[in-house]
Short mmCIF file of the N, C-alpha and C atoms (twelve columns), coordinates in Angstrom:
data_MODEL
# 
_entry.id   MODEL 
# 
loop_
_atom_site.group_PDB 
_atom_site.id 
_atom_site.type_symbol 
_atom_site.label_atom_id 
_atom_site.label_alt_id 
_atom_site.label_comp_id 
_atom_site.label_asym_id 
_atom_site.label_seq_id 
_atom_site.Cartn_x 
_atom_site.Cartn_y 
_atom_site.Cartn_z 
_atom_site.pdbx_PDB_model_num 
ATOM 1   N N  . UNK A 1   -17.284 67.156 -2.243  1 
ATOM 2   C CA . UNK A 1   -17.828 67.545 -3.534  1 
ATOM 3   C C  . UNK A 1   -19.039 68.444 -3.324  1 
ATOM 4   N N  . UNK A 2   -19.006 69.597 -3.962  1 
ATOM 5   C CA . UNK A 2   -20.105 70.548 -3.842  1 
ATOM 6   C C  . UNK A 2   -21.079 70.324 -4.989  1 
ATOM 7   N N  . UNK A 3   -22.358 70.307 -4.684  1 
ATOM 8   C CA . UNK A 3   -23.341 70.129 -5.752  1 
ATOM 9   C C  . UNK A 3   -24.633 70.844 -5.433  1 
ATOM 10  N N  . UNK A 4   -25.416 71.067 -6.483  1 
ATOM 11  C CA . UNK A 4   -26.743 71.656 -6.385  1 
ATOM 12  C C  . UNK A 4   -27.752 70.627 -6.898  1 
ATOM 13  N N  . UNK A 5   -28.788 70.406 -6.130  1 
ATOM 14  C CA . UNK A 5   -29.813 69.449 -6.528  1 
ATOM 15  C C  . UNK A 5   -31.158 70.154 -6.558  1 
ATOM 16  N N  . UNK A 6   -31.809 70.096 -7.719  1 
ATOM 17  C CA . UNK A 6   -33.087 70.773 -7.916  1 
ATOM 18  C C  . UNK A 6   -34.253 69.804 -7.721  1 
ATOM 19  N N  . UNK A 7   -35.381 70.357 -7.383  1 
ATOM 20  C CA . UNK A 7   -36.617 69.596 -7.314  1 
ATOM 21  C C  . UNK A 7   -37.762 70.518 -7.721  1 
ATOM 22  N N  . UNK A 8   -38.886 69.918 -8.037  1 
ATOM 23  C CA . UNK A 8   -40.031 70.672 -8.513  1 
ATOM 24  C C  . UNK A 8   -40.107 70.603 -10.018 1 
ATOM 25  N N  . UNK A 9   -40.827 71.475 -10.612 1 
ATOM 26  C CA . UNK A 9   -41.008 71.444 -12.057 1 
ATOM 27  C C  . UNK A 9   -42.122 70.486 -12.431 1 
ATOM 28  N N  . UNK A 10  -42.315 70.321 -13.737 1 
ATOM 29  C CA . UNK A 10  -43.371 69.443 -14.217 1 
ATOM 30  C C  . UNK A 10  -44.238 70.159 -15.234 1 
ATOM 31  N N  . UNK A 11  -45.460 69.661 -15.359 1 
ATOM 32  C CA . UNK A 11  -46.414 70.222 -16.336 1 
ATOM 33  C C  . UNK A 11  -47.503 70.993 -15.611 1 
ATOM 34  N N  . UNK A 12  -47.901 72.122 -16.185 1 
ATOM 35  C CA . UNK A 12  -48.975 72.919 -15.608 1 
ATOM 36  C C  . UNK A 12  -49.700 73.645 -16.733 1 
ATOM 37  N N  . UNK A 13  -50.965 73.890 -16.527 1 
ATOM 38  C CA . UNK A 13  -51.745 74.639 -17.522 1 
ATOM 39  C C  . UNK A 13  -51.436 76.130 -17.425 1 
ATOM 40  N N  . UNK A 14  -51.647 76.864 -18.498 1 
ATOM 41  C CA . UNK A 14  -51.441 78.324 -18.446 1 
ATOM 42  C C  . UNK A 14  -52.247 78.944 -17.312 1 
ATOM 43  N N  . UNK A 15  -51.606 79.869 -16.604 1 
ATOM 44  C CA . UNK A 15  -52.226 80.495 -15.452 1 
ATOM 45  C C  . UNK A 15  -51.951 79.784 -14.141 1 
ATOM 46  N N  . UNK A 16  -51.372 78.607 -14.219 1 
ATOM 47  C CA . UNK A 16  -51.086 77.829 -13.028 1 
ATOM 48  C C  . UNK A 16  -49.796 78.250 -12.338 1 
ATOM 49  N N  . UNK A 17  -49.464 77.506 -11.290 1 
ATOM 50  C CA . UNK A 17  -48.287 77.819 -10.482 1 
ATOM 51  C C  . UNK A 17  -47.426 76.575 -10.273 1 
ATOM 52  N N  . UNK A 18  -46.144 76.817 -10.115 1 
ATOM 53  C CA . UNK A 18  -45.193 75.770 -9.764  1 
ATOM 54  C C  . UNK A 18  -44.135 76.377 -8.851  1 
ATOM 55  N N  . UNK A 19  -43.521 75.531 -8.051  1 
ATOM 56  C CA . UNK A 19  -42.411 75.993 -7.223  1 
ATOM 57  C C  . UNK A 19  -41.202 75.104 -7.446  1 
ATOM 58  N N  . UNK A 20  -40.079 75.734 -7.723  1 
ATOM 59  C CA . UNK A 20  -38.809 75.034 -7.859  1 
ATOM 60  C C  . UNK A 20  -37.978 75.250 -6.603  1 
ATOM 61  N N  . UNK A 21  -37.251 74.211 -6.241  1 
ATOM 62  C CA . UNK A 21  -36.348 74.303 -5.091  1 
ATOM 63  C C  . UNK A 21  -34.980 73.784 -5.487  1 
ATOM 64  N N  . UNK A 22  -33.963 74.300 -4.823  1 
ATOM 65  C CA . UNK A 22  -32.590 73.887 -5.107  1 
ATOM 66  C C  . UNK A 22  -31.817 73.892 -3.803  1 
ATOM 67  N N  . UNK A 23  -31.140 72.785 -3.517  1 
ATOM 68  C CA . UNK A 23  -30.368 72.659 -2.287  1 
ATOM 69  C C  . UNK A 23  -28.897 72.439 -2.596  1 
ATOM 70  N N  . UNK A 24  -28.060 73.206 -1.922  1 
ATOM 71  C CA . UNK A 24  -26.612 73.042 -2.058  1 
ATOM 72  C C  . UNK A 24  -26.118 72.106 -0.975  1 
ATOM 73  N N  . UNK A 25  -25.184 71.239 -1.341  1 
ATOM 74  C CA . UNK A 25  -24.633 70.305 -0.365  1 
ATOM 75  C C  . UNK A 25  -23.145 70.073 -0.644  1 
ATOM 76  N N  . UNK A 26  -22.481 69.510 0.354   1 
ATOM 77  C CA . UNK A 26  -21.054 69.258 0.216   1 
ATOM 78  C C  . UNK A 26  -20.250 70.145 1.148   1 
ATOM 79  N N  . UNK A 27  -18.969 70.242 0.855   1 
ATOM 80  C CA . UNK A 27  -18.065 71.038 1.671   1 
ATOM 81  C C  . UNK A 27  -18.146 72.503 1.241   1 
ATOM 82  N N  . UNK A 28  -19.061 73.241 1.875   1 
ATOM 83  C CA . UNK A 28  -19.330 74.629 1.501   1 
ATOM 84  C C  . UNK A 28  -18.953 75.553 2.648   1 
ATOM 85  N N  . UNK A 29  -18.116 76.520 2.348   1 
ATOM 86  C CA . UNK A 29  -17.757 77.495 3.369   1 
ATOM 87  C C  . UNK A 29  -18.671 78.719 3.308   1 
ATOM 88  N N  . UNK A 30  -19.074 79.100 2.103   1 
ATOM 89  C CA . UNK A 30  -19.902 80.286 1.961   1 
ATOM 90  C C  . UNK A 30  -20.612 80.245 0.607   1 
ATOM 91  N N  . UNK A 31  -21.783 80.894 0.559   1 
ATOM 92  C CA . UNK A 31  -22.549 80.980 -0.687  1 
ATOM 93  C C  . UNK A 31  -22.816 82.444 -0.990  1 
ATOM 94  N N  . UNK A 32  -22.508 82.849 -2.200  1 
ATOM 95  C CA . UNK A 32  -22.782 84.207 -2.626  1 
ATOM 96  C C  . UNK A 32  -24.122 84.272 -3.322  1 
ATOM 97  N N  . UNK A 33  -24.141 84.889 -4.490  1 
ATOM 98  C CA . UNK A 33  -25.395 85.029 -5.227  1 
ATOM 99  C C  . UNK A 33  -25.898 83.675 -5.719  1 
ATOM 100 N N  . UNK A 34  -27.218 83.471 -5.570  1 
ATOM 101 C CA . UNK A 34  -27.884 82.283 -6.086  1 
ATOM 102 C C  . UNK A 34  -28.855 82.733 -7.162  1 
ATOM 103 N N  . UNK A 35  -29.099 81.877 -8.131  1 
ATOM 104 C CA . UNK A 35  -29.898 82.322 -9.273  1 
ATOM 105 C C  . UNK A 35  -30.624 81.158 -9.925  1 
ATOM 106 N N  . UNK A 36  -31.626 81.527 -10.722 1 
ATOM 107 C CA . UNK A 36  -32.299 80.583 -11.599 1 
ATOM 108 C C  . UNK A 36  -32.135 81.067 -13.037 1 
ATOM 109 N N  . UNK A 37  -31.773 80.143 -13.901 1 
ATOM 110 C CA . UNK A 37  -31.685 80.382 -15.330 1 
ATOM 111 C C  . UNK A 37  -32.674 79.439 -16.027 1 
ATOM 112 N N  . UNK A 38  -32.962 79.726 -17.273 1 
ATOM 113 C CA . UNK A 38  -33.782 78.803 -18.056 1 
ATOM 114 C C  . UNK A 38  -33.304 78.766 -19.494 1 
ATOM 115 N N  . UNK A 39  -33.577 77.624 -20.102 1 
ATOM 116 C CA . UNK A 39  -33.176 77.422 -21.499 1 
ATOM 117 C C  . UNK A 39  -34.308 76.740 -22.230 1 
ATOM 118 N N  . UNK A 40  -34.949 77.485 -23.134 1 
ATOM 119 C CA . UNK A 40  -35.991 76.920 -23.967 1 
ATOM 120 C C  . UNK A 40  -35.387 76.214 -25.167 1 
ATOM 121 N N  . UNK A 41  -36.190 75.433 -25.852 1 
ATOM 122 C CA . UNK A 41  -35.716 74.668 -27.007 1 
ATOM 123 C C  . UNK A 41  -35.113 75.606 -28.052 1 
ATOM 124 N N  . UNK A 42  -33.872 75.343 -28.407 1 
ATOM 125 C CA . UNK A 42  -33.209 76.146 -29.419 1 
ATOM 126 C C  . UNK A 42  -32.710 77.495 -28.959 1 
ATOM 127 N N  . UNK A 43  -32.837 77.753 -27.675 1 
ATOM 128 C CA . UNK A 43  -32.424 79.058 -27.143 1 
ATOM 129 C C  . UNK A 43  -31.197 78.936 -26.254 1 
ATOM 130 N N  . UNK A 44  -30.631 80.077 -25.929 1 
ATOM 131 C CA . UNK A 44  -29.522 80.105 -24.992 1 
ATOM 132 C C  . UNK A 44  -30.060 80.045 -23.553 1 
ATOM 133 N N  . UNK A 45  -29.191 79.761 -22.641 1 
ATOM 134 C CA . UNK A 45  -29.545 79.758 -21.232 1 
ATOM 135 C C  . UNK A 45  -29.538 81.201 -20.728 1 
ATOM 136 N N  . UNK A 46  -30.683 81.654 -20.240 1 
ATOM 137 C CA . UNK A 46  -30.835 83.051 -19.826 1 
ATOM 138 C C  . UNK A 46  -31.176 83.167 -18.344 1 
ATOM 139 N N  . UNK A 47  -30.744 84.251 -17.755 1 
ATOM 140 C CA . UNK A 47  -31.060 84.527 -16.366 1 
ATOM 141 C C  . UNK A 47  -32.546 84.805 -16.194 1 
ATOM 142 N N  . UNK A 48  -33.147 84.196 -15.168 1 
ATOM 143 C CA . UNK A 48  -34.538 84.462 -14.812 1 
ATOM 144 C C  . UNK A 48  -34.592 85.408 -13.607 1 
ATOM 145 N N  . UNK A 49  -33.851 85.045 -12.557 1 
ATOM 146 C CA . UNK A 49  -33.827 85.845 -11.332 1 
ATOM 147 C C  . UNK A 49  -32.602 85.466 -10.518 1 
ATOM 148 N N  . UNK A 50  -32.118 86.416 -9.733  1 
ATOM 149 C CA . UNK A 50  -31.059 86.082 -8.794  1 
ATOM 150 C C  . UNK A 50  -31.278 86.789 -7.467  1 
ATOM 151 N N  . UNK A 51  -30.559 86.308 -6.454  1 
ATOM 152 C CA . UNK A 51  -30.705 86.855 -5.110  1 
ATOM 153 C C  . UNK A 51  -29.337 86.809 -4.436  1 
ATOM 154 N N  . UNK A 52  -28.939 87.940 -3.863  1 
ATOM 155 C CA . UNK A 52  -27.647 88.000 -3.189  1 
ATOM 156 C C  . UNK A 52  -27.735 87.362 -1.804  1 
ATOM 157 N N  . UNK A 53  -26.604 87.203 -1.162  1 
ATOM 158 C CA . UNK A 53  -26.598 86.636 0.179   1 
ATOM 159 C C  . UNK A 53  -27.332 87.539 1.164   1 
ATOM 160 N N  . UNK A 54  -27.420 88.817 0.844   1 
ATOM 161 C CA . UNK A 54  -28.136 89.756 1.700   1 
ATOM 162 C C  . UNK A 54  -29.606 89.874 1.391   1 
ATOM 163 N N  . UNK A 55  -30.052 89.177 0.345   1 
ATOM 164 C CA . UNK A 55  -31.480 89.151 0.034   1 
ATOM 165 C C  . UNK A 55  -31.919 90.102 -1.068  1 
ATOM 166 N N  . UNK A 56  -31.005 90.799 -1.706  1 
ATOM 167 C CA . UNK A 56  -31.381 91.667 -2.820  1 
ATOM 168 C C  . UNK A 56  -31.710 90.825 -4.030  1 
ATOM 169 N N  . UNK A 57  -32.853 91.121 -4.640  1 
ATOM 170 C CA . UNK A 57  -33.327 90.315 -5.764  1 
ATOM 171 C C  . UNK A 57  -33.306 91.095 -7.070  1 
ATOM 172 N N  . UNK A 58  -33.261 90.340 -8.154  1 
ATOM 173 C CA . UNK A 58  -33.261 90.912 -9.491  1 
ATOM 174 C C  . UNK A 58  -34.017 89.947 -10.397 1 
ATOM 175 N N  . UNK A 59  -34.874 90.495 -11.270 1 
ATOM 176 C CA . UNK A 59  -35.688 89.665 -12.155 1 
ATOM 177 C C  . UNK A 59  -35.587 90.146 -13.600 1 
ATOM 178 N N  . UNK A 60  -35.681 89.223 -14.517 1 
ATOM 179 C CA . UNK A 60  -35.823 89.601 -15.912 1 
ATOM 180 C C  . UNK A 60  -37.223 90.179 -16.085 1 
ATOM 181 N N  . UNK A 61  -37.368 91.148 -16.984 1 
ATOM 182 C CA . UNK A 61  -38.641 91.864 -17.106 1 
ATOM 183 C C  . UNK A 61  -39.825 90.932 -17.360 1 
ATOM 184 N N  . UNK A 62  -39.615 89.873 -18.110 1 
ATOM 185 C CA . UNK A 62  -40.731 89.006 -18.513 1 
ATOM 186 C C  . UNK A 62  -41.353 88.235 -17.353 1 
ATOM 187 N N  . UNK A 63  -40.679 88.174 -16.205 1 
ATOM 188 C CA . UNK A 63  -41.234 87.418 -15.071 1 
ATOM 189 C C  . UNK A 63  -41.567 88.309 -13.879 1 
ATOM 190 N N  . UNK A 64  -41.276 89.581 -13.980 1 
ATOM 191 C CA . UNK A 64  -41.556 90.491 -12.861 1 
ATOM 192 C C  . UNK A 64  -43.038 90.486 -12.528 1 
ATOM 193 N N  . UNK A 65  -43.326 90.390 -11.234 1 
ATOM 194 C CA . UNK A 65  -44.706 90.360 -10.778 1 
ATOM 195 C C  . UNK A 65  -45.331 88.974 -10.798 1 
ATOM 196 N N  . UNK A 66  -44.644 88.010 -11.417 1 
ATOM 197 C CA . UNK A 66  -45.190 86.645 -11.491 1 
ATOM 198 C C  . UNK A 66  -44.320 85.643 -10.733 1 
ATOM 199 N N  . UNK A 67  -43.012 85.843 -10.777 1 
ATOM 200 C CA . UNK A 67  -42.073 84.918 -10.128 1 
ATOM 201 C C  . UNK A 67  -41.472 85.581 -8.892  1 
ATOM 202 N N  . UNK A 68  -41.175 84.762 -7.893  1 
ATOM 203 C CA . UNK A 68  -40.520 85.242 -6.686  1 
ATOM 204 C C  . UNK A 68  -39.379 84.301 -6.323  1 
ATOM 205 N N  . UNK A 69  -38.189 84.862 -6.198  1 
ATOM 206 C CA . UNK A 69  -37.027 84.078 -5.772  1 
ATOM 207 C C  . UNK A 69  -36.804 84.308 -4.286  1 
ATOM 208 N N  . UNK A 70  -36.409 83.248 -3.595  1 
ATOM 209 C CA . UNK A 70  -36.145 83.363 -2.169  1 
ATOM 210 C C  . UNK A 70  -35.022 82.409 -1.799  1 
ATOM 211 N N  . UNK A 71  -34.413 82.624 -0.646  1 
ATOM 212 C CA . UNK A 71  -33.349 81.729 -0.204  1 
ATOM 213 C C  . UNK A 71  -33.399 81.576 1.309   1 
ATOM 214 N N  . UNK A 72  -32.880 80.438 1.752   1 
ATOM 215 C CA . UNK A 72  -32.749 80.164 3.179   1 
ATOM 216 C C  . UNK A 72  -31.268 79.920 3.429   1 
ATOM 217 N N  . UNK A 73  -30.600 80.903 3.985   1 
ATOM 218 C CA . UNK A 73  -29.154 80.795 4.165   1 
ATOM 219 C C  . UNK A 73  -28.782 79.712 5.174   1 
ATOM 220 N N  . UNK A 74  -29.649 79.443 6.119   1 
ATOM 221 C CA . UNK A 74  -29.354 78.417 7.116   1 
ATOM 222 C C  . UNK A 74  -29.406 77.017 6.511   1 
ATOM 223 N N  . UNK A 75  -30.254 76.859 5.485   1 
ATOM 224 C CA . UNK A 75  -30.424 75.546 4.858   1 
ATOM 225 C C  . UNK A 75  -29.712 75.434 3.514   1 
ATOM 226 N N  . UNK A 76  -29.071 76.521 3.088   1 
ATOM 227 C CA . UNK A 76  -28.371 76.537 1.785   1 
ATOM 228 C C  . UNK A 76  -29.309 76.182 0.633   1 
ATOM 229 N N  . UNK A 77  -30.469 76.791 0.638   1 
ATOM 230 C CA . UNK A 77  -31.449 76.518 -0.406  1 
ATOM 231 C C  . UNK A 77  -31.909 77.809 -1.082  1 
ATOM 232 N N  . UNK A 78  -32.362 77.654 -2.305  1 
ATOM 233 C CA . UNK A 78  -32.972 78.756 -3.044  1 
ATOM 234 C C  . UNK A 78  -34.223 78.209 -3.714  1 
ATOM 235 N N  . UNK A 79  -35.258 79.017 -3.738  1 
ATOM 236 C CA . UNK A 79  -36.511 78.606 -4.341  1 
ATOM 237 C C  . UNK A 79  -36.973 79.602 -5.384  1 
ATOM 238 N N  . UNK A 80  -37.864 79.153 -6.259  1 
ATOM 239 C CA . UNK A 80  -38.465 80.021 -7.268  1 
ATOM 240 C C  . UNK A 80  -39.953 79.700 -7.328  1 
ATOM 241 N N  . UNK A 81  -40.766 80.612 -6.823  1 
ATOM 242 C CA . UNK A 81  -42.216 80.477 -6.912  1 
ATOM 243 C C  . UNK A 81  -42.670 81.107 -8.212  1 
ATOM 244 N N  . UNK A 82  -43.335 80.312 -9.044  1 
ATOM 245 C CA . UNK A 82  -43.750 80.779 -10.362 1 
ATOM 246 C C  . UNK A 82  -45.275 80.767 -10.435 1 
ATOM 247 N N  . UNK A 83  -45.859 81.932 -10.582 1 
ATOM 248 C CA . UNK A 83  -47.309 82.080 -10.682 1 
ATOM 249 C C  . UNK A 83  -47.694 82.621 -12.063 1 
ATOM 250 N N  . UNK A 84  -48.960 82.493 -12.384 1 
ATOM 251 C CA . UNK A 84  -49.475 82.993 -13.671 1 
ATOM 252 C C  . UNK A 84  -48.591 82.547 -14.829 1 
ATOM 253 N N  . UNK A 85  -48.292 81.281 -14.840 1 
ATOM 254 C CA . UNK A 85  -47.376 80.746 -15.844 1 
ATOM 255 C C  . UNK A 85  -47.969 80.842 -17.251 1 
ATOM 256 N N  . UNK A 86  -47.069 81.078 -18.207 1 
ATOM 257 C CA . UNK A 86  -47.437 81.221 -19.607 1 
ATOM 258 C C  . UNK A 86  -46.707 80.155 -20.435 1 
ATOM 259 N N  . UNK A 87  -47.235 79.833 -21.599 1 
ATOM 260 C CA . UNK A 87  -46.534 78.847 -22.453 1 
ATOM 261 C C  . UNK A 87  -45.089 79.239 -22.743 1 
ATOM 262 N N  . UNK A 88  -44.823 80.512 -22.845 1 
ATOM 263 C CA . UNK A 88  -43.452 80.946 -23.136 1 
ATOM 264 C C  . UNK A 88  -42.501 80.762 -21.955 1 
ATOM 265 N N  . UNK A 89  -43.027 80.373 -20.801 1 
ATOM 266 C CA . UNK A 89  -42.164 80.041 -19.661 1 
ATOM 267 C C  . UNK A 89  -41.629 78.612 -19.761 1 
ATOM 268 N N  . UNK A 90  -42.140 77.861 -20.724 1 
ATOM 269 C CA . UNK A 90  -41.683 76.483 -20.910 1 
ATOM 270 C C  . UNK A 90  -40.190 76.459 -21.195 1 
ATOM 271 N N  . UNK A 91  -39.458 75.685 -20.396 1 
ATOM 272 C CA . UNK A 91  -38.000 75.625 -20.530 1 
ATOM 273 C C  . UNK A 91  -37.449 74.628 -19.519 1 
ATOM 274 N N  . UNK A 92  -36.176 74.338 -19.657 1 
ATOM 275 C CA . UNK A 92  -35.447 73.649 -18.592 1 
ATOM 276 C C  . UNK A 92  -34.889 74.735 -17.673 1 
ATOM 277 N N  . UNK A 93  -35.179 74.628 -16.399 1 
ATOM 278 C CA . UNK A 93  -34.749 75.611 -15.414 1 
ATOM 279 C C  . UNK A 93  -33.541 75.076 -14.646 1 
ATOM 280 N N  . UNK A 94  -32.529 75.924 -14.522 1 
ATOM 281 C CA . UNK A 94  -31.284 75.546 -13.863 1 
ATOM 282 C C  . UNK A 94  -31.023 76.439 -12.657 1 
ATOM 283 N N  . UNK A 95  -30.615 75.823 -11.591 1 
ATOM 284 C CA . UNK A 95  -30.168 76.532 -10.398 1 
ATOM 285 C C  . UNK A 95  -28.676 76.823 -10.534 1 
ATOM 286 N N  . UNK A 96  -28.267 77.989 -10.089 1 
ATOM 287 C CA . UNK A 96  -26.855 78.368 -10.126 1 
ATOM 288 C C  . UNK A 96  -26.481 79.032 -8.807  1 
ATOM 289 N N  . UNK A 97  -25.270 78.786 -8.351  1 
ATOM 290 C CA . UNK A 97  -24.807 79.437 -7.126  1 
ATOM 291 C C  . UNK A 97  -23.302 79.651 -7.193  1 
ATOM 292 N N  . UNK A 98  -22.878 80.782 -6.677  1 
ATOM 293 C CA . UNK A 98  -21.456 81.069 -6.518  1 
ATOM 294 C C  . UNK A 98  -21.086 80.640 -5.110  1 
ATOM 295 N N  . UNK A 99  -20.226 79.645 -4.995  1 
ATOM 296 C CA . UNK A 99  -19.950 79.075 -3.689  1 
ATOM 297 C C  . UNK A 99  -18.456 78.926 -3.432  1 
ATOM 298 N N  . UNK A 100 -18.113 79.051 -2.164  1 
ATOM 299 C CA . UNK A 100 -16.729 78.836 -1.730  1 
ATOM 300 C C  . UNK A 100 -16.637 77.430 -1.152  1 
ATOM 301 N N  . UNK A 101 -15.776 76.613 -1.719  1 
ATOM 302 C CA . UNK A 101 -15.680 75.233 -1.256  1 
ATOM 303 C C  . UNK A 101 -14.682 75.101 -0.102  1 
ATOM 304 N N  . UNK A 102 -14.463 73.858 0.327   1 
ATOM 305 C CA . UNK A 102 -13.601 73.602 1.463   1 
ATOM 306 C C  . UNK A 102 -12.154 74.007 1.256   1 
ATOM 307 N N  . UNK A 103 -11.755 74.178 -0.011  1 
ATOM 308 C CA . UNK A 103 -10.398 74.634 -0.329  1 
ATOM 309 C C  . UNK A 103 -10.343 76.153 -0.417  1 
ATOM 310 N N  . UNK A 104 -11.446 76.789 -0.022  1 
ATOM 311 C CA . UNK A 104 -11.570 78.245 -0.011  1 
ATOM 312 C C  . UNK A 104 -11.574 78.849 -1.418  1 
ATOM 313 N N  . UNK A 105 -11.961 78.045 -2.391  1 
ATOM 314 C CA . UNK A 105 -12.010 78.509 -3.771  1 
ATOM 315 C C  . UNK A 105 -13.452 78.827 -4.153  1 
ATOM 316 N N  . UNK A 106 -13.653 79.991 -4.739  1 
ATOM 317 C CA . UNK A 106 -14.966 80.402 -5.217  1 
ATOM 318 C C  . UNK A 106 -15.155 79.913 -6.652  1 
ATOM 319 N N  . UNK A 107 -16.322 79.286 -6.898  1 
ATOM 320 C CA . UNK A 107 -16.631 78.807 -8.235  1 
ATOM 321 C C  . UNK A 107 -18.123 78.922 -8.486  1 
ATOM 322 N N  . UNK A 108 -18.494 78.844 -9.765  1 
ATOM 323 C CA . UNK A 108 -19.900 78.842 -10.151 1 
ATOM 324 C C  . UNK A 108 -20.345 77.399 -10.334 1 
ATOM 325 N N  . UNK A 109 -21.445 77.053 -9.688  1 
ATOM 326 C CA . UNK A 109 -21.964 75.688 -9.744  1 
ATOM 327 C C  . UNK A 109 -23.358 75.694 -10.364 1 
ATOM 328 N N  . UNK A 110 -23.677 74.587 -11.044 1 
ATOM 329 C CA . UNK A 110 -24.969 74.437 -11.713 1 
ATOM 330 C C  . UNK A 110 -25.676 73.170 -11.260 1 
ATOM 331 N N  . UNK A 111 -27.000 73.259 -11.159 1 
ATOM 332 C CA . UNK A 111 -27.798 72.078 -10.954 1 
ATOM 333 C C  . UNK A 111 -27.982 71.329 -12.257 1 
ATOM 334 N N  . UNK A 112 -28.689 70.203 -12.185 1 
ATOM 335 C CA . UNK A 112 -28.835 69.334 -13.357 1 
ATOM 336 C C  . UNK A 112 -29.940 69.795 -14.290 1 
ATOM 337 N N  . UNK A 113 -30.774 70.711 -13.819 1 
ATOM 338 C CA . UNK A 113 -31.883 71.205 -14.638 1 
ATOM 339 C C  . UNK A 113 -33.165 70.443 -14.362 1 
ATOM 340 N N  . UNK A 114 -34.271 71.173 -14.434 1 
ATOM 341 C CA . UNK A 114 -35.585 70.558 -14.254 1 
ATOM 342 C C  . UNK A 114 -36.547 71.151 -15.286 1 
ATOM 343 N N  . UNK A 115 -37.337 70.289 -15.906 1 
ATOM 344 C CA . UNK A 115 -38.207 70.721 -17.001 1 
ATOM 345 C C  . UNK A 115 -39.488 71.348 -16.446 1 
ATOM 346 N N  . UNK A 116 -39.843 72.484 -16.999 1 
ATOM 347 C CA . UNK A 116 -41.129 73.130 -16.724 1 
ATOM 348 C C  . UNK A 116 -41.859 73.261 -18.056 1 
ATOM 349 N N  . UNK A 117 -43.054 72.691 -18.124 1 
ATOM 350 C CA . UNK A 117 -43.852 72.741 -19.346 1 
ATOM 351 C C  . UNK A 117 -45.196 73.383 -19.021 1 
ATOM 352 N N  . UNK A 118 -45.523 74.431 -19.773 1 
ATOM 353 C CA . UNK A 118 -46.786 75.141 -19.581 1 
ATOM 354 C C  . UNK A 118 -47.588 74.997 -20.872 1 
ATOM 355 N N  . UNK A 119 -48.663 74.251 -20.796 1 
ATOM 356 C CA . UNK A 119 -49.491 74.045 -21.987 1 
ATOM 357 C C  . UNK A 119 -50.873 73.580 -21.574 1 
ATOM 358 N N  . UNK A 120 -51.801 73.756 -22.478 1 
ATOM 359 C CA . UNK A 120 -53.161 73.300 -22.214 1 
ATOM 360 C C  . UNK A 120 -53.418 71.971 -22.906 1 
# 
């Protein structure tokens, strides 16, 4: 069984920093693009940042210069360093990865989500 498990998140004051981590486990043959999405109250789940297996990154404009996505291909992990956090960053953050399982099938997998709250 292939799964993604997130850690990190929590409460932070505006201007603070948090780091999210996500680890893939199970029968994995290969991992393609990994990403972080977020869903605020009453909103749709939107892309925050993604990173290809080769390390190419992409960010939504609202987080450019503040968030950094990274991955460790040897450990099957992806991280999201979030700096200069704003109240509008408050959301449930989800890890996503395109992975090839032991049956050689490529699928999109999601983590369980982790809450990030930015408030004073």
